[in-house]
Structure formats: C-alpha cells, structure tokens
C-alpha cells in the first residue's frame, strides 16, 4: 500500500505528521508492505504550514495513478470573523486558506483519484471541506471538524457525527487528532488488524469511537 500525504500552503502540521507516523510505523512493522511520501499538487517543493516557521518538504507530485491512498489534511489559520473584518484578516482564516486550494491543480487531481476504482481518498479535519467546496463529494457520507460541518451540508454532503466515516473509496476523519484514528483504521482495512494492533501498541494509542459505515439496520430513533 502506497500512501501520499498532500501538502498545500497553510496545511495543519498535526493533520499530516500524526497519521504519517502511523503509516510509516505500519511500513516498518510489515516489512515494507506500506510506503508513504509527502507530495503537493505542484510537485517537489518546500510547503509552508499554517503555524509560524513550520514547513515540510514535498518529495514529489500528487499522482493518483501511483497512490493506493491519498490523504488530504486541513488547515491552520484564524477563525472566521464578522463582516467588519478587512481583506487581510479574512485571507488568514481557515475557510480562506482551504478555498485557495481550489485555484491549484489539487481539485483536478482529487477528482482523478476519486474516479479511480483502486484509489482511496482520505481526509483529516478540514480536508473534507476541500473536496466539498470543489463539488466532488455531493451525496457522499463524510465527516470533518465540527466547525465546518455546515459547509459540508451546504455542499450536499450527508454529514455523519462520527470520528471516522468509511464511505468506500472516501474515508474521512473529524477533528485534528482524529488523524491518528483514521490512519490506524486505514492500516487495519487495507493491511490487516495484526499490523494495526502492533502500531497501536507502538504508539500507546487506542482508537476512539466506532467507525461509521452505511451497513446494518438504521437506528429507530436518531441519537
């Protein structure tokens, strides 16, 4: 399994580093059955994160034909403010940072990945908003950071209040630290539970919550 983590200007470092370490550990514990790399839509470059003086180096270009799993993180920035905010203030907000990815090659490459039968697209936190704003996951089940779920709903997404949502070739995580749980679940789903369990023990972290899938009978009373 080859996993590509996508970097873009303003990405949230924790959305990337936490699940990246999980996948990297799975590679070590599986004898190389899992490989991982950092990429960007533009190719190899230094990509500034959303925290001061934090950047990561993308080693190559996002390539849906090479990746079995593609992971999109969210962003770090200011929270949205009122209408009185100036243009510079609005540009620093998380929605503005995520929206700027729509003017790159990322939406086209993400669509190519979703159109492929053998590629899984996963998101952490606000990463699902990128797909939603690009019009790529209308009618799909997904989650994201609670503060952005209204945007998901407005984009025609069936929002699920769960830490990890598995909708087949689309797997989404909720808040920032859900990246750990999402990565562990992907390792379990794609590689096997024994490797996933070994990674859990290695990081002394147990997954939280039930991974939501559209299986089984629907509850009679909504929670």
mmCIF file of C-alpha atoms in Angstrom:
data_model
loop_
_atom_site.group_PDB
_atom_site.id
_atom_site.type_symbol
_atom_site.label_atom_id
_atom_site.label_comp_id
_atom_site.label_asym_id
_atom_site.label_seq_id
_atom_site.Cartn_x
_atom_site.Cartn_y
_atom_site.Cartn_z
ATOM 1 C CA UNK A 1 0.000 0.000 0.000
ATOM 2 C CA UNK A 2 1.468 3.344 -1.062
ATOM 3 C CA UNK A 3 0.124 6.417 0.742
ATOM 4 C CA UNK A 4 0.581 10.011 -0.397
ATOM 5 C CA UNK A 5 0.013 12.865 2.064
ATOM 6 C CA UNK A 6 -0.861 16.078 0.245
ATOM 7 C CA UNK A 7 0.676 19.361 1.385
ATOM 8 C CA UNK A 8 -0.651 22.806 0.470
ATOM 9 C CA UNK A 9 0.174 26.294 1.718
ATOM 10 C CA UNK A 10 -1.273 26.675 5.228
ATOM 11 C CA UNK A 11 -1.788 22.962 5.947
ATOM 12 C CA UNK A 12 -2.180 21.833 9.561
ATOM 13 C CA UNK A 13 1.073 20.052 10.546
ATOM 14 C CA UNK A 14 -0.661 17.794 13.084
ATOM 15 C CA UNK A 15 -3.129 16.611 10.429
ATOM 16 C CA UNK A 16 -0.115 15.365 8.477
ATOM 17 C CA UNK A 17 2.560 14.314 10.976
ATOM 18 C CA UNK A 18 0.356 12.223 13.298
ATOM 19 C CA UNK A 19 -1.166 9.961 10.617
ATOM 20 C CA UNK A 20 2.107 9.985 8.642
ATOM 21 C CA UNK A 21 3.911 8.434 11.625
ATOM 22 C CA UNK A 22 1.194 5.798 11.954
ATOM 23 C CA UNK A 23 1.519 4.810 8.300
ATOM 24 C CA UNK A 24 5.323 4.908 8.460
ATOM 25 C CA UNK A 25 5.265 2.604 11.510
ATOM 26 C CA UNK A 26 2.947 0.241 9.645
ATOM 27 C CA UNK A 27 5.569 0.084 6.920
ATOM 28 C CA UNK A 28 8.293 -0.817 9.378
ATOM 29 C CA UNK A 29 6.180 -3.423 11.147
ATOM 30 C CA UNK A 30 5.005 -5.007 7.889
ATOM 31 C CA UNK A 31 8.436 -5.351 6.348
ATOM 32 C CA UNK A 32 7.824 -2.632 3.787
ATOM 33 C CA UNK A 33 4.285 -3.593 2.748
ATOM 34 C CA UNK A 34 3.307 0.050 3.381
ATOM 35 C CA UNK A 35 5.164 3.023 1.920
ATOM 36 C CA UNK A 36 4.488 6.709 2.395
ATOM 37 C CA UNK A 37 5.562 10.054 0.954
ATOM 38 C CA UNK A 38 4.757 13.753 1.177
ATOM 39 C CA UNK A 39 3.547 15.331 -2.072
ATOM 40 C CA UNK A 40 1.958 18.511 -3.372
ATOM 41 C CA UNK A 41 -0.160 19.360 -6.403
ATOM 42 C CA UNK A 42 2.765 21.372 -7.762
ATOM 43 C CA UNK A 43 5.467 18.744 -7.206
ATOM 44 C CA UNK A 44 8.615 18.788 -5.094
ATOM 45 C CA UNK A 45 8.850 21.995 -3.050
ATOM 46 C CA UNK A 46 9.053 23.400 0.465
ATOM 47 C CA UNK A 47 5.467 23.866 1.634
ATOM 48 C CA UNK A 48 4.737 26.368 4.431
ATOM 49 C CA UNK A 49 2.405 25.112 7.108
ATOM 50 C CA UNK A 50 -0.180 27.152 8.938
ATOM 51 C CA UNK A 51 1.996 27.516 12.051
ATOM 52 C CA UNK A 52 4.844 30.057 12.174
ATOM 53 C CA UNK A 53 8.212 28.698 10.998
ATOM 54 C CA UNK A 54 6.824 25.228 10.289
ATOM 55 C CA UNK A 55 7.140 23.768 6.808
ATOM 56 C CA UNK A 56 7.522 20.334 5.252
ATOM 57 C CA UNK A 57 9.252 19.244 2.075
ATOM 58 C CA UNK A 58 7.076 17.642 -0.591
ATOM 59 C CA UNK A 59 9.190 14.993 -2.292
ATOM 60 C CA UNK A 60 7.118 14.780 -5.458
ATOM 61 C CA UNK A 61 3.831 15.455 -7.186
ATOM 62 C CA UNK A 62 0.443 14.085 -6.198
ATOM 63 C CA UNK A 63 -0.101 11.142 -8.533
ATOM 64 C CA UNK A 64 -3.394 9.204 -8.275
ATOM 65 C CA UNK A 65 -2.001 6.532 -10.599
ATOM 66 C CA UNK A 66 0.785 5.721 -8.101
ATOM 67 C CA UNK A 67 -1.069 6.072 -4.828
ATOM 68 C CA UNK A 68 -3.311 3.483 -3.224
ATOM 69 C CA UNK A 69 -4.377 6.028 -0.592
ATOM 70 C CA UNK A 70 -4.297 9.834 -0.786
ATOM 71 C CA UNK A 71 -4.672 11.835 2.449
ATOM 72 C CA UNK A 72 -5.793 15.475 2.482
ATOM 73 C CA UNK A 73 -5.202 17.455 5.703
ATOM 74 C CA UNK A 74 -6.991 20.546 6.926
ATOM 75 C CA UNK A 75 -5.525 23.987 7.552
ATOM 76 C CA UNK A 76 -4.355 26.170 10.427
ATOM 77 C CA UNK A 77 -5.479 29.791 10.472
ATOM 78 C CA UNK A 78 -7.715 32.330 12.143
ATOM 79 C CA UNK A 79 -11.336 31.585 12.847
ATOM 80 C CA UNK A 80 -13.912 33.383 10.685
ATOM 81 C CA UNK A 81 -14.801 36.853 11.924
ATOM 82 C CA UNK A 82 -17.650 39.249 11.274
ATOM 83 C CA UNK A 83 -18.351 41.256 8.138
ATOM 84 C CA UNK A 84 -16.328 44.152 9.555
ATOM 85 C CA UNK A 85 -13.072 42.210 9.090
ATOM 86 C CA UNK A 86 -10.675 43.550 6.475
ATOM 87 C CA UNK A 87 -9.466 41.691 3.417
ATOM 88 C CA UNK A 88 -6.147 40.741 5.022
ATOM 89 C CA UNK A 89 -7.892 39.400 8.129
ATOM 90 C CA UNK A 90 -10.288 37.296 6.043
ATOM 91 C CA UNK A 91 -7.393 35.919 3.997
ATOM 92 C CA UNK A 92 -5.866 34.460 7.173
ATOM 93 C CA UNK A 93 -8.964 32.464 8.116
ATOM 94 C CA UNK A 94 -9.177 28.704 7.738
ATOM 95 C CA UNK A 95 -12.007 28.846 5.148
ATOM 96 C CA UNK A 96 -9.957 31.252 3.008
ATOM 97 C CA UNK A 97 -6.853 29.050 3.208
ATOM 98 C CA UNK A 98 -8.844 25.970 2.202
ATOM 99 C CA UNK A 99 -10.599 27.883 -0.591
ATOM 100 C CA UNK A 100 -7.262 28.880 -2.113
ATOM 101 C CA UNK A 101 -6.536 25.226 -2.837
ATOM 102 C CA UNK A 102 -9.377 25.348 -5.369
ATOM 103 C CA UNK A 103 -7.194 27.563 -7.577
ATOM 104 C CA UNK A 104 -4.466 24.911 -7.776
ATOM 105 C CA UNK A 105 -4.301 21.533 -9.501
ATOM 106 C CA UNK A 106 -5.466 19.836 -6.297
ATOM 107 C CA UNK A 107 -9.204 19.623 -7.166
ATOM 108 C CA UNK A 108 -8.474 18.106 -10.580
ATOM 109 C CA UNK A 109 -6.088 15.548 -9.108
ATOM 110 C CA UNK A 110 -8.506 14.745 -6.269
ATOM 111 C CA UNK A 111 -11.283 14.146 -8.811
ATOM 112 C CA UNK A 112 -8.982 11.863 -10.777
ATOM 113 C CA UNK A 113 -8.283 9.916 -7.592
ATOM 114 C CA UNK A 114 -11.978 9.610 -6.714
ATOM 115 C CA UNK A 115 -12.756 8.461 -10.251
ATOM 116 C CA UNK A 116 -10.242 5.615 -9.987
ATOM 117 C CA UNK A 117 -11.573 2.290 -8.739
ATOM 118 C CA UNK A 118 -8.334 1.346 -6.988
ATOM 119 C CA UNK A 119 -7.594 4.577 -5.075
ATOM 120 C CA UNK A 120 -8.895 5.621 -1.654
ATOM 121 C CA UNK A 121 -9.150 9.314 -0.802
ATOM 122 C CA UNK A 122 -8.968 10.096 2.922
ATOM 123 C CA UNK A 123 -9.247 13.410 4.728
ATOM 124 C CA UNK A 124 -8.432 14.744 8.177
ATOM 125 C CA UNK A 125 -10.320 17.619 9.803
ATOM 126 C CA UNK A 126 -10.912 20.362 7.201
ATOM 127 C CA UNK A 127 -9.608 18.249 4.347
ATOM 128 C CA UNK A 128 -13.146 17.097 3.572
ATOM 129 C CA UNK A 129 -14.128 20.750 3.046
ATOM 130 C CA UNK A 130 -11.695 20.982 0.130
ATOM 131 C CA UNK A 131 -13.468 18.108 -1.603
ATOM 132 C CA UNK A 132 -16.898 19.521 -0.740
ATOM 133 C CA UNK A 133 -16.127 23.046 -1.952
ATOM 134 C CA UNK A 134 -14.787 21.547 -5.184
ATOM 135 C CA UNK A 135 -18.120 19.755 -5.662
ATOM 136 C CA UNK A 136 -16.529 16.307 -5.545
ATOM 137 C CA UNK A 137 -18.427 14.568 -2.732
ATOM 138 C CA UNK A 138 -22.041 15.663 -3.138
ATOM 139 C CA UNK A 139 -24.320 12.874 -1.942
ATOM 140 C CA UNK A 140 -21.483 11.095 -0.114
ATOM 141 C CA UNK A 141 -21.284 10.340 3.620
ATOM 142 C CA UNK A 142 -18.473 12.224 5.356
ATOM 143 C CA UNK A 143 -17.361 13.991 8.489
ATOM 144 C CA UNK A 144 -14.985 16.821 9.317
ATOM 145 C CA UNK A 145 -14.212 19.329 12.038
ATOM 146 C CA UNK A 146 -17.489 20.241 13.798
ATOM 147 C CA UNK A 147 -16.985 23.930 12.968
ATOM 148 C CA UNK A 148 -17.014 23.150 9.236
ATOM 149 C CA UNK A 149 -19.866 20.689 9.007
ATOM 150 C CA UNK A 150 -22.355 23.372 7.951
ATOM 151 C CA UNK A 151 -20.236 23.888 4.829
ATOM 152 C CA UNK A 152 -20.308 20.154 4.158
ATOM 153 C CA UNK A 153 -24.103 20.111 4.484
ATOM 154 C CA UNK A 154 -24.467 23.142 2.221
ATOM 155 C CA UNK A 155 -22.403 21.276 -0.380
ATOM 156 C CA UNK A 156 -24.825 18.349 -0.418
ATOM 157 C CA UNK A 157 -22.770 16.036 1.790
ATOM 158 C CA UNK A 158 -24.525 13.640 4.163
ATOM 159 C CA UNK A 159 -22.730 14.682 7.353
ATOM 160 C CA UNK A 160 -22.176 11.995 9.983
ATOM 161 C CA UNK A 161 -21.287 12.913 13.562
ATOM 162 C CA UNK A 162 -18.557 10.301 13.917
ATOM 163 C CA UNK A 163 -14.814 10.346 14.450
ATOM 164 C CA UNK A 164 -14.153 8.319 11.282
ATOM 165 C CA UNK A 165 -16.580 7.718 8.412
ATOM 166 C CA UNK A 166 -15.955 4.988 5.825
ATOM 167 C CA UNK A 167 -17.852 5.608 2.582
ATOM 168 C CA UNK A 168 -15.957 3.116 0.455
ATOM 169 C CA UNK A 169 -13.271 4.912 -1.515
ATOM 170 C CA UNK A 170 -13.801 8.010 0.670
ATOM 171 C CA UNK A 171 -12.702 7.819 4.312
ATOM 172 C CA UNK A 172 -12.962 10.985 6.407
ATOM 173 C CA UNK A 173 -11.834 11.985 9.893
ATOM 174 C CA UNK A 174 -13.341 14.570 12.212
ATOM 175 C CA UNK A 175 -11.238 16.899 14.388
ATOM 176 C CA UNK A 176 -7.458 17.257 14.257
ATOM 177 C CA UNK A 177 -6.406 14.307 16.429
ATOM 178 C CA UNK A 178 -8.783 12.006 14.546
ATOM 179 C CA UNK A 179 -5.930 11.672 12.043
ATOM 180 C CA UNK A 180 -4.409 9.041 14.337
ATOM 181 C CA UNK A 181 -7.618 7.012 14.370
ATOM 182 C CA UNK A 182 -8.192 7.438 10.646
ATOM 183 C CA UNK A 183 -4.683 6.214 9.829
ATOM 184 C CA UNK A 184 -4.977 3.217 12.165
ATOM 185 C CA UNK A 185 -8.299 2.309 10.580
ATOM 186 C CA UNK A 186 -6.859 2.572 7.072
ATOM 187 C CA UNK A 187 -3.969 0.301 8.094
ATOM 188 C CA UNK A 188 -6.413 -2.213 9.550
ATOM 189 C CA UNK A 189 -8.705 -2.056 6.499
ATOM 190 C CA UNK A 190 -6.027 -2.211 3.834
ATOM 191 C CA UNK A 191 -3.226 -4.211 5.501
ATOM 192 C CA UNK A 192 -4.791 -6.149 8.371
ATOM 193 C CA UNK A 193 -5.693 -5.953 12.043
ATOM 194 C CA UNK A 194 -2.468 -7.523 13.319
ATOM 195 C CA UNK A 195 -0.312 -4.741 11.865
ATOM 196 C CA UNK A 196 -2.799 -2.107 13.036
ATOM 197 C CA UNK A 197 -2.768 -3.572 16.551
ATOM 198 C CA UNK A 198 1.030 -3.583 16.588
ATOM 199 C CA UNK A 199 1.055 0.097 15.596
ATOM 200 C CA UNK A 200 -1.450 0.864 18.350
ATOM 201 C CA UNK A 201 0.844 -0.765 20.872
ATOM 202 C CA UNK A 202 3.897 1.012 19.437
ATOM 203 C CA UNK A 203 2.274 4.440 19.899
ATOM 204 C CA UNK A 204 0.356 3.517 23.083
ATOM 205 C CA UNK A 205 -2.793 4.861 21.442
ATOM 206 C CA UNK A 206 -6.167 3.148 21.129
ATOM 207 C CA UNK A 207 -8.663 4.237 18.506
ATOM 208 C CA UNK A 208 -11.709 6.081 19.797
ATOM 209 C CA UNK A 209 -15.300 5.568 18.763
ATOM 210 C CA UNK A 210 -16.967 3.363 16.169
ATOM 211 C CA UNK A 211 -16.020 3.783 12.521
ATOM 212 C CA UNK A 212 -19.303 4.663 10.810
ATOM 213 C CA UNK A 213 -20.266 2.749 7.685
ATOM 214 C CA UNK A 214 -23.607 2.564 5.881
ATOM 215 C CA UNK A 215 -24.175 -1.037 6.942
ATOM 216 C CA UNK A 216 -26.701 -2.805 9.121
ATOM 217 C CA UNK A 217 -30.156 -1.588 10.121
ATOM 218 C CA UNK A 218 -30.717 2.100 10.729
ATOM 219 C CA UNK A 219 -31.490 3.066 14.361
ATOM 220 C CA UNK A 220 -35.174 3.566 15.066
ATOM 221 C CA UNK A 221 -34.518 6.767 16.992
ATOM 222 C CA UNK A 222 -31.771 9.133 15.886
ATOM 223 C CA UNK A 223 -29.201 9.784 18.672
#
